[in-house]
GROMACS .gro file of C-alpha atoms in nm:
model
  337
    1UNK     CA    1   8.967  12.566   8.588
    2UNK     CA    2   9.145  12.643   8.912
    3UNK     CA    3   9.408  12.428   9.087
    4UNK     CA    4   9.497  12.474   9.451
    5UNK     CA    5   9.802  12.316   9.618
    6UNK     CA    6   9.813  12.210   9.983
    7UNK     CA    7  10.133  12.085  10.147
    8UNK     CA    8  10.082  11.799  10.394
    9UNK     CA    9  10.319  11.622  10.634
   10UNK     CA   10  10.221  11.269  10.741
   11UNK     CA   11  10.376  11.092  11.040
   12UNK     CA   12  10.464  10.723  11.050
   13UNK     CA   13  10.323  10.511  11.331
   14UNK     CA   14  10.667  10.352  11.356
   15UNK     CA   15  10.990  10.440  11.177
   16UNK     CA   16  10.998  10.292  10.826
   17UNK     CA   17  11.344  10.150  10.762
   18UNK     CA   18  11.501  10.087  10.424
   19UNK     CA   19  11.862  10.030  10.324
   20UNK     CA   20  11.872  10.401  10.229
   21UNK     CA   21  11.770  10.519  10.574
   22UNK     CA   22  11.470  10.554  10.804
   23UNK     CA   23  11.158  10.760  10.740
   24UNK     CA   24  10.966  10.912  11.034
   25UNK     CA   25  10.752  11.154  10.835
   26UNK     CA   26  10.635  11.198  10.478
   27UNK     CA   27  10.577  11.523  10.290
   28UNK     CA   28  10.336  11.546   9.998
   29UNK     CA   29  10.141  11.807   9.805
   30UNK     CA   30   9.769  11.766   9.738
   31UNK     CA   31   9.643  11.927   9.416
   32UNK     CA   32   9.272  12.011   9.396
   33UNK     CA   33   9.129  12.096   9.055
   34UNK     CA   34   8.788  12.265   9.038
   35UNK     CA   35   8.577  12.370   8.743
   36UNK     CA   36   8.227  12.479   8.842
   37UNK     CA   37   8.071  12.183   9.022
   38UNK     CA   38   8.347  11.948   8.908
   39UNK     CA   39   8.627  11.866   9.154
   40UNK     CA   40   8.921  11.628   9.162
   41UNK     CA   41   9.207  11.575   9.408
   42UNK     CA   42   9.545  11.413   9.343
   43UNK     CA   43   9.866  11.365   9.538
   44UNK     CA   44  10.217  11.465   9.438
   45UNK     CA   45  10.457  11.282   9.669
   46UNK     CA   46  10.825  11.262   9.571
   47UNK     CA   47  11.060  11.054   9.785
   48UNK     CA   48  11.372  11.244   9.902
   49UNK     CA   49  11.699  11.112   9.757
   50UNK     CA   50  11.509  10.874   9.531
   51UNK     CA   51  11.255  11.046   9.303
   52UNK     CA   52  11.401  11.198   8.988
   53UNK     CA   53  11.186  11.506   9.050
   54UNK     CA   54  11.266  11.552   9.422
   55UNK     CA   55  11.416  11.902   9.419
   56UNK     CA   56  11.443  12.207   9.650
   57UNK     CA   57  11.205  12.413   9.433
   58UNK     CA   58  10.946  12.135   9.404
   59UNK     CA   59  10.651  12.351   9.510
   60UNK     CA   60  10.743  12.627   9.261
   61UNK     CA   61  10.780  12.387   8.968
   62UNK     CA   62  10.452  12.217   9.058
   63UNK     CA   63  10.279  12.555   9.068
   64UNK     CA   64  10.404  12.632   8.716
   65UNK     CA   65  10.263  12.306   8.582
   66UNK     CA   66   9.933  12.378   8.757
   67UNK     CA   67   9.928  12.726   8.599
   68UNK     CA   68   9.977  12.565   8.256
   69UNK     CA   69   9.680  12.333   8.315
   70UNK     CA   70   9.466  12.625   8.438
   71UNK     CA   71   9.550  12.818   8.123
   72UNK     CA   72   9.503  12.537   7.868
   73UNK     CA   73   9.261  12.304   8.045
   74UNK     CA   74   9.486  12.014   7.949
   75UNK     CA   75   9.779  11.815   8.084
   76UNK     CA   76  10.098  11.827   7.878
   77UNK     CA   77  10.223  11.474   7.948
   78UNK     CA   78  10.531  11.508   7.726
   79UNK     CA   79  10.645  11.823   7.908
   80UNK     CA   80  10.606  11.644   8.242
   81UNK     CA   81  10.792  11.320   8.160
   82UNK     CA   82  11.077  11.407   8.395
   83UNK     CA   83  10.839  11.504   8.679
   84UNK     CA   84  10.657  11.176   8.748
   85UNK     CA   85  10.520  11.254   9.095
   86UNK     CA   86  10.377  11.585   8.972
   87UNK     CA   87  10.235  11.418   8.663
   88UNK     CA   88  10.071  11.145   8.870
   89UNK     CA   89   9.906  11.396   9.104
   90UNK     CA   90   9.767  11.603   8.820
   91UNK     CA   91   9.659  11.294   8.622
   92UNK     CA   92   9.462  11.188   8.930
   93UNK     CA   93   9.306  11.529   9.000
   94UNK     CA   94   9.191  11.579   8.640
   95UNK     CA   95   9.078  11.217   8.607
   96UNK     CA   96   8.859  11.244   8.918
   97UNK     CA   97   8.671  11.551   8.799
   98UNK     CA   98   8.403  11.356   8.615
   99UNK     CA   99   8.306  11.125   8.901
  100UNK     CA  100   8.399  10.956   9.225
  101UNK     CA  101   8.649  10.716   9.062
  102UNK     CA  102   8.919  10.722   8.795
  103UNK     CA  103   8.807  10.402   8.624
  104UNK     CA  104   8.496  10.185   8.613
  105UNK     CA  105   8.618   9.843   8.725
  106UNK     CA  106   8.495   9.564   8.955
  107UNK     CA  107   8.737   9.702   9.218
  108UNK     CA  108   8.607  10.061   9.201
  109UNK     CA  109   8.249   9.929   9.213
  110UNK     CA  110   8.331   9.741   9.533
  111UNK     CA  111   8.276   9.400   9.371
  112UNK     CA  112   8.634   9.269   9.385
  113UNK     CA  113   8.933   9.313   9.611
  114UNK     CA  114   9.294   9.333   9.493
  115UNK     CA  115   9.531   9.077   9.651
  116UNK     CA  116   9.821   9.249   9.828
  117UNK     CA  117  10.141   9.143   9.998
  118UNK     CA  118  10.210   9.198  10.367
  119UNK     CA  119  10.508   9.432  10.405
  120UNK     CA  120  10.769   9.369  10.677
  121UNK     CA  121  10.989   9.675  10.732
  122UNK     CA  122  11.354   9.658  10.826
  123UNK     CA  123  11.443   9.648  11.195
  124UNK     CA  124  11.628   9.426  11.435
  125UNK     CA  125  11.598   9.051  11.387
  126UNK     CA  126  11.344   9.029  11.672
  127UNK     CA  127  11.138   9.321  11.537
  128UNK     CA  128  11.124   9.181  11.185
  129UNK     CA  129  11.035   8.834  11.310
  130UNK     CA  130  10.749   8.978  11.519
  131UNK     CA  131  10.622   9.186  11.226
  132UNK     CA  132  10.635   8.884  11.000
  133UNK     CA  133  10.438   8.675  11.250
  134UNK     CA  134  10.177   8.950  11.266
  135UNK     CA  135  10.136   8.959  10.888
  136UNK     CA  136  10.096   8.582  10.872
  137UNK     CA  137   9.838   8.593  11.152
  138UNK     CA  138   9.646   8.860  10.961
  139UNK     CA  139   9.605   8.613  10.676
  140UNK     CA  140   9.862   8.731  10.424
  141UNK     CA  141   9.973   8.456  10.185
  142UNK     CA  142  10.243   8.673  10.028
  143UNK     CA  143  10.495   8.846  10.253
  144UNK     CA  144  10.754   9.098  10.136
  145UNK     CA  145  11.066   9.141  10.350
  146UNK     CA  146  11.290   9.443  10.318
  147UNK     CA  147  11.646   9.321  10.369
  148UNK     CA  148  11.993   9.472  10.364
  149UNK     CA  149  11.992   9.669  10.690
  150UNK     CA  150  12.091   9.402  10.944
  151UNK     CA  151  12.352   9.131  10.897
  152UNK     CA  152  12.282   8.894  10.612
  153UNK     CA  153  12.308   8.581  10.828
  154UNK     CA  154  12.016   8.701  11.044
  155UNK     CA  155  11.808   8.780  10.736
  156UNK     CA  156  11.883   8.439  10.592
  157UNK     CA  157  11.783   8.278  10.921
  158UNK     CA  158  11.454   8.468  10.914
  159UNK     CA  159  11.370   8.344  10.563
  160UNK     CA  160  11.462   7.994  10.676
  161UNK     CA  161  11.226   8.022  10.976
  162UNK     CA  162  10.935   8.121  10.753
  163UNK     CA  163  10.999   7.819  10.532
  164UNK     CA  164  11.025   7.584  10.828
  165UNK     CA  165  10.675   7.688  10.931
  166UNK     CA  166  10.513   7.747  10.593
  167UNK     CA  167  10.575   7.574  10.262
  168UNK     CA  168  10.596   7.775   9.942
  169UNK     CA  169  10.246   7.647   9.862
  170UNK     CA  170  10.114   7.834  10.168
  171UNK     CA  171  10.324   8.152  10.179
  172UNK     CA  172  10.499   8.335   9.897
  173UNK     CA  173  10.816   8.519  10.001
  174UNK     CA  174  10.928   8.832   9.818
  175UNK     CA  175  11.249   9.010   9.910
  176UNK     CA  176  11.353   9.370   9.853
  177UNK     CA  177  11.720   9.456   9.890
  178UNK     CA  178  11.680   9.822   9.782
  179UNK     CA  179  12.020   9.796   9.611
  180UNK     CA  180  12.188   9.684   9.934
  181UNK     CA  181  12.419   9.407   9.799
  182UNK     CA  182  12.763   9.461   9.650
  183UNK     CA  183  12.786   9.308   9.304
  184UNK     CA  184  13.086   9.092   9.402
  185UNK     CA  185  12.885   8.910   9.670
  186UNK     CA  186  12.534   8.932   9.524
  187UNK     CA  187  12.531   8.602   9.335
  188UNK     CA  188  12.651   8.408   9.640
  189UNK     CA  189  12.382   8.567   9.858
  190UNK     CA  190  12.114   8.498   9.598
  191UNK     CA  191  12.221   8.133   9.582
  192UNK     CA  192  12.182   8.103   9.960
  193UNK     CA  193  11.840   8.270   9.955
  194UNK     CA  194  11.718   8.053   9.668
  195UNK     CA  195  11.724   7.745   9.895
  196UNK     CA  196  11.403   7.871  10.051
  197UNK     CA  197  11.188   7.902   9.736
  198UNK     CA  198  11.179   8.282   9.712
  199UNK     CA  199  10.938   8.429   9.455
  200UNK     CA  200  11.173   8.715   9.362
  201UNK     CA  201  11.418   8.974   9.492
  202UNK     CA  202  11.393   9.343   9.409
  203UNK     CA  203  11.695   9.545   9.311
  204UNK     CA  204  11.975   9.330   9.464
  205UNK     CA  205  12.244   9.584   9.362
  206UNK     CA  206  12.237   9.960   9.320
  207UNK     CA  207  12.080  10.096   9.005
  208UNK     CA  208  12.283  10.222   8.710
  209UNK     CA  209  12.495   9.907   8.667
  210UNK     CA  210  12.319   9.767   8.360
  211UNK     CA  211  12.590   9.517   8.264
  212UNK     CA  212  12.623   9.380   8.618
  213UNK     CA  213  12.247   9.361   8.666
  214UNK     CA  214  12.210   9.182   8.332
  215UNK     CA  215  12.471   8.929   8.445
  216UNK     CA  216  12.283   8.870   8.772
  217UNK     CA  217  11.951   8.829   8.591
  218UNK     CA  218  12.114   8.572   8.363
  219UNK     CA  219  12.296   8.373   8.632
  220UNK     CA  220  12.093   8.409   8.953
  221UNK     CA  221  11.898   8.102   9.070
  222UNK     CA  222  11.597   8.317   9.165
  223UNK     CA  223  11.396   8.576   8.969
  224UNK     CA  224  11.512   8.938   8.987
  225UNK     CA  225  11.276   9.235   8.979
  226UNK     CA  226  11.375   9.593   8.895
  227UNK     CA  227  11.246   9.893   9.088
  228UNK     CA  228  11.494  10.177   9.150
  229UNK     CA  229  11.659  10.084   8.818
  230UNK     CA  230  11.359  10.231   8.636
  231UNK     CA  231  11.366  10.572   8.810
  232UNK     CA  232  11.457  10.857   8.577
  233UNK     CA  233  11.424  10.639   8.267
  234UNK     CA  234  11.136  10.834   8.117
  235UNK     CA  235  11.197  10.809   7.741
  236UNK     CA  236  10.999  10.523   7.575
  237UNK     CA  237  11.293  10.405   7.362
  238UNK     CA  238  11.530  10.401   7.661
  239UNK     CA  239  11.274  10.199   7.861
  240UNK     CA  240  11.276   9.928   7.596
  241UNK     CA  241  11.655   9.943   7.569
  242UNK     CA  242  11.694   9.893   7.945
  243UNK     CA  243  11.459   9.594   7.951
  244UNK     CA  244  11.621   9.442   7.644
  245UNK     CA  245  11.972   9.467   7.794
  246UNK     CA  246  11.900   9.363   8.154
  247UNK     CA  247  11.616   9.113   8.085
  248UNK     CA  248  11.471   9.101   8.438
  249UNK     CA  249  11.201   8.855   8.538
  250UNK     CA  250  10.980   9.137   8.667
  251UNK     CA  251  10.952   9.514   8.691
  252UNK     CA  252  10.781   9.684   8.986
  253UNK     CA  253  10.603  10.006   8.910
  254UNK     CA  254  10.521  10.304   9.129
  255UNK     CA  255  10.335  10.578   8.939
  256UNK     CA  256  10.492  10.851   9.158
  257UNK     CA  257  10.840  10.732   9.059
  258UNK     CA  258  10.800  10.572   8.718
  259UNK     CA  259  10.620  10.819   8.499
  260UNK     CA  260  10.272  10.862   8.641
  261UNK     CA  261   9.995  10.640   8.509
  262UNK     CA  262  10.083  10.713   8.146
  263UNK     CA  263  10.451  10.627   8.197
  264UNK     CA  264  10.366  10.306   8.383
  265UNK     CA  265  10.143  10.199   8.093
  266UNK     CA  266  10.447  10.237   7.865
  267UNK     CA  267  10.660  10.023   8.098
  268UNK     CA  268  10.391   9.753   8.121
  269UNK     CA  269  10.342   9.740   7.743
  270UNK     CA  270  10.717   9.714   7.679
  271UNK     CA  271  10.756   9.444   7.944
  272UNK     CA  272  10.465   9.240   7.806
  273UNK     CA  273  10.621   9.249   7.460
  274UNK     CA  274  10.936   9.092   7.606
  275UNK     CA  275  10.765   8.837   7.831
  276UNK     CA  276  10.858   9.028   8.148
  277UNK     CA  277  10.610   9.028   8.436
  278UNK     CA  278  10.514   9.331   8.642
  279UNK     CA  279  10.316   9.447   8.943
  280UNK     CA  280  10.232   9.781   9.098
  281UNK     CA  281  10.313   9.920   9.440
  282UNK     CA  282  10.260  10.246   9.624
  283UNK     CA  283  10.549  10.470   9.725
  284UNK     CA  284  10.442  10.568  10.076
  285UNK     CA  285  10.172  10.805   9.956
  286UNK     CA  286   9.874  10.901  10.169
  287UNK     CA  287   9.541  10.730  10.104
  288UNK     CA  288   9.473  10.984   9.827
  289UNK     CA  289   9.764  10.852   9.620
  290UNK     CA  290   9.709  10.493   9.732
  291UNK     CA  291   9.346  10.501   9.617
  292UNK     CA  292   9.447  10.630   9.274
  293UNK     CA  293   9.723  10.368   9.240
  294UNK     CA  294   9.484  10.087   9.335
  295UNK     CA  295   9.227  10.211   9.084
  296UNK     CA  296   9.494  10.230   8.815
  297UNK     CA  297   9.608   9.878   8.905
  298UNK     CA  298   9.251   9.748   8.869
  299UNK     CA  299   9.227   9.907   8.524
  300UNK     CA  300   9.562   9.792   8.385
  301UNK     CA  301   9.563   9.434   8.524
  302UNK     CA  302   9.197   9.360   8.596
  303UNK     CA  303   8.949   9.219   8.631
  304UNK     CA  304   9.022   8.918   8.854
  305UNK     CA  305   9.378   9.014   8.957
  306UNK     CA  306   9.559   8.710   9.097
  307UNK     CA  307   9.917   8.838   9.151
  308UNK     CA  308   9.957   9.018   9.487
  309UNK     CA  309  10.026   9.391   9.448
  310UNK     CA  310  10.212   9.623   9.686
  311UNK     CA  311   9.917   9.829   9.805
  312UNK     CA  312   9.918   9.766  10.180
  313UNK     CA  313  10.068  10.099  10.292
  314UNK     CA  314   9.746  10.274  10.397
  315UNK     CA  315   9.789  10.190  10.765
  316UNK     CA  316  10.140  10.335  10.801
  317UNK     CA  317  10.049  10.686  10.918
  318UNK     CA  318   9.896  10.827  11.236
  319UNK     CA  319   9.730  11.109  11.044
  320UNK     CA  320   9.637  10.959  10.707
  321UNK     CA  321   9.363  11.112  10.492
  322UNK     CA  322   9.036  10.915  10.511
  323UNK     CA  323   8.943  10.734  10.189
  324UNK     CA  324   8.700  10.446  10.124
  325UNK     CA  325   8.976  10.183  10.134
  326UNK     CA  326   8.975   9.875  10.356
  327UNK     CA  327   9.203   9.574  10.394
  328UNK     CA  328   9.010   9.251  10.449
  329UNK     CA  329   9.234   8.949  10.493
  330UNK     CA  330   9.496   8.979  10.222
  331UNK     CA  331   9.294   9.198   9.984
  332UNK     CA  332   9.244   9.571   9.944
  333UNK     CA  333   8.883   9.671   9.887
  334UNK     CA  334   8.724   9.997   9.784
  335UNK     CA  335   8.392  10.067   9.947
  336UNK     CA  336   8.179  10.189   9.658
  337UNK     CA  337   7.990  10.518   9.695
   0.00000   0.00000   0.00000
């Protein structure tokens, strides 16, 4: 077996704003595994300042893991626990070697679409309102707003405007604060937001404050979902400890950040045992990573997925890698080979 690595830089059609900053381009590494006629490609895409394996010597460490796989023909998942984006890319490449898809599901056969949310990036009030209108016009029944970058009063007004036009029966609102609230003011802000029947809010305060987050999950009038909180928690026992202490309503899983496909399966199993919901999102990968995440989603939650997933990022880049993915209405479809 041989594994080649290709570095790619993707460019956003418009700057992607989060409370941690603005992305204009996205670097990732494609890994191509070949063995005779067999071939598989995966994507390793850490997020700067966020991924636990984002490091200056990323390419060198990835090459060492690829060398190990070339030598043994196998993936050492335990050795790669702390390198989730690398693990995910290699899981994908090796998994694709026996066919066109990772899993045989109604989604990968082109028989079912996966419901997805429409994502509204941070911007000025006018920009976000226009983006939201566009998503609603496109037919999305679940809209996710990234908040925490402009003043809270404007964000609250925007949520109010959605609700004035659409009842919660027609449009589900999800919010993502990316850790943007201070703990001292978080509960008050959540109480104001809860007036407008919000499905959930992701990561209201910065990660690493287990006691404070547990208090918010207990007292907040709307469901709280964890995202960044899960990054770097790669040991199975610690995963269960975190969920048992914080007791969130949901966890949101990104294979590139949260342990590859194998690590996400651990999170989902632990959450199910505790009655905690979950859904899967991409982490600004190219279509190579997005396709693998969607296939994984269809395997772990399918068939007949009803909860919207966060898989609508394939149209973000000017120079994305072509894959047989297509958004129709508010569903992601895979055009079967």
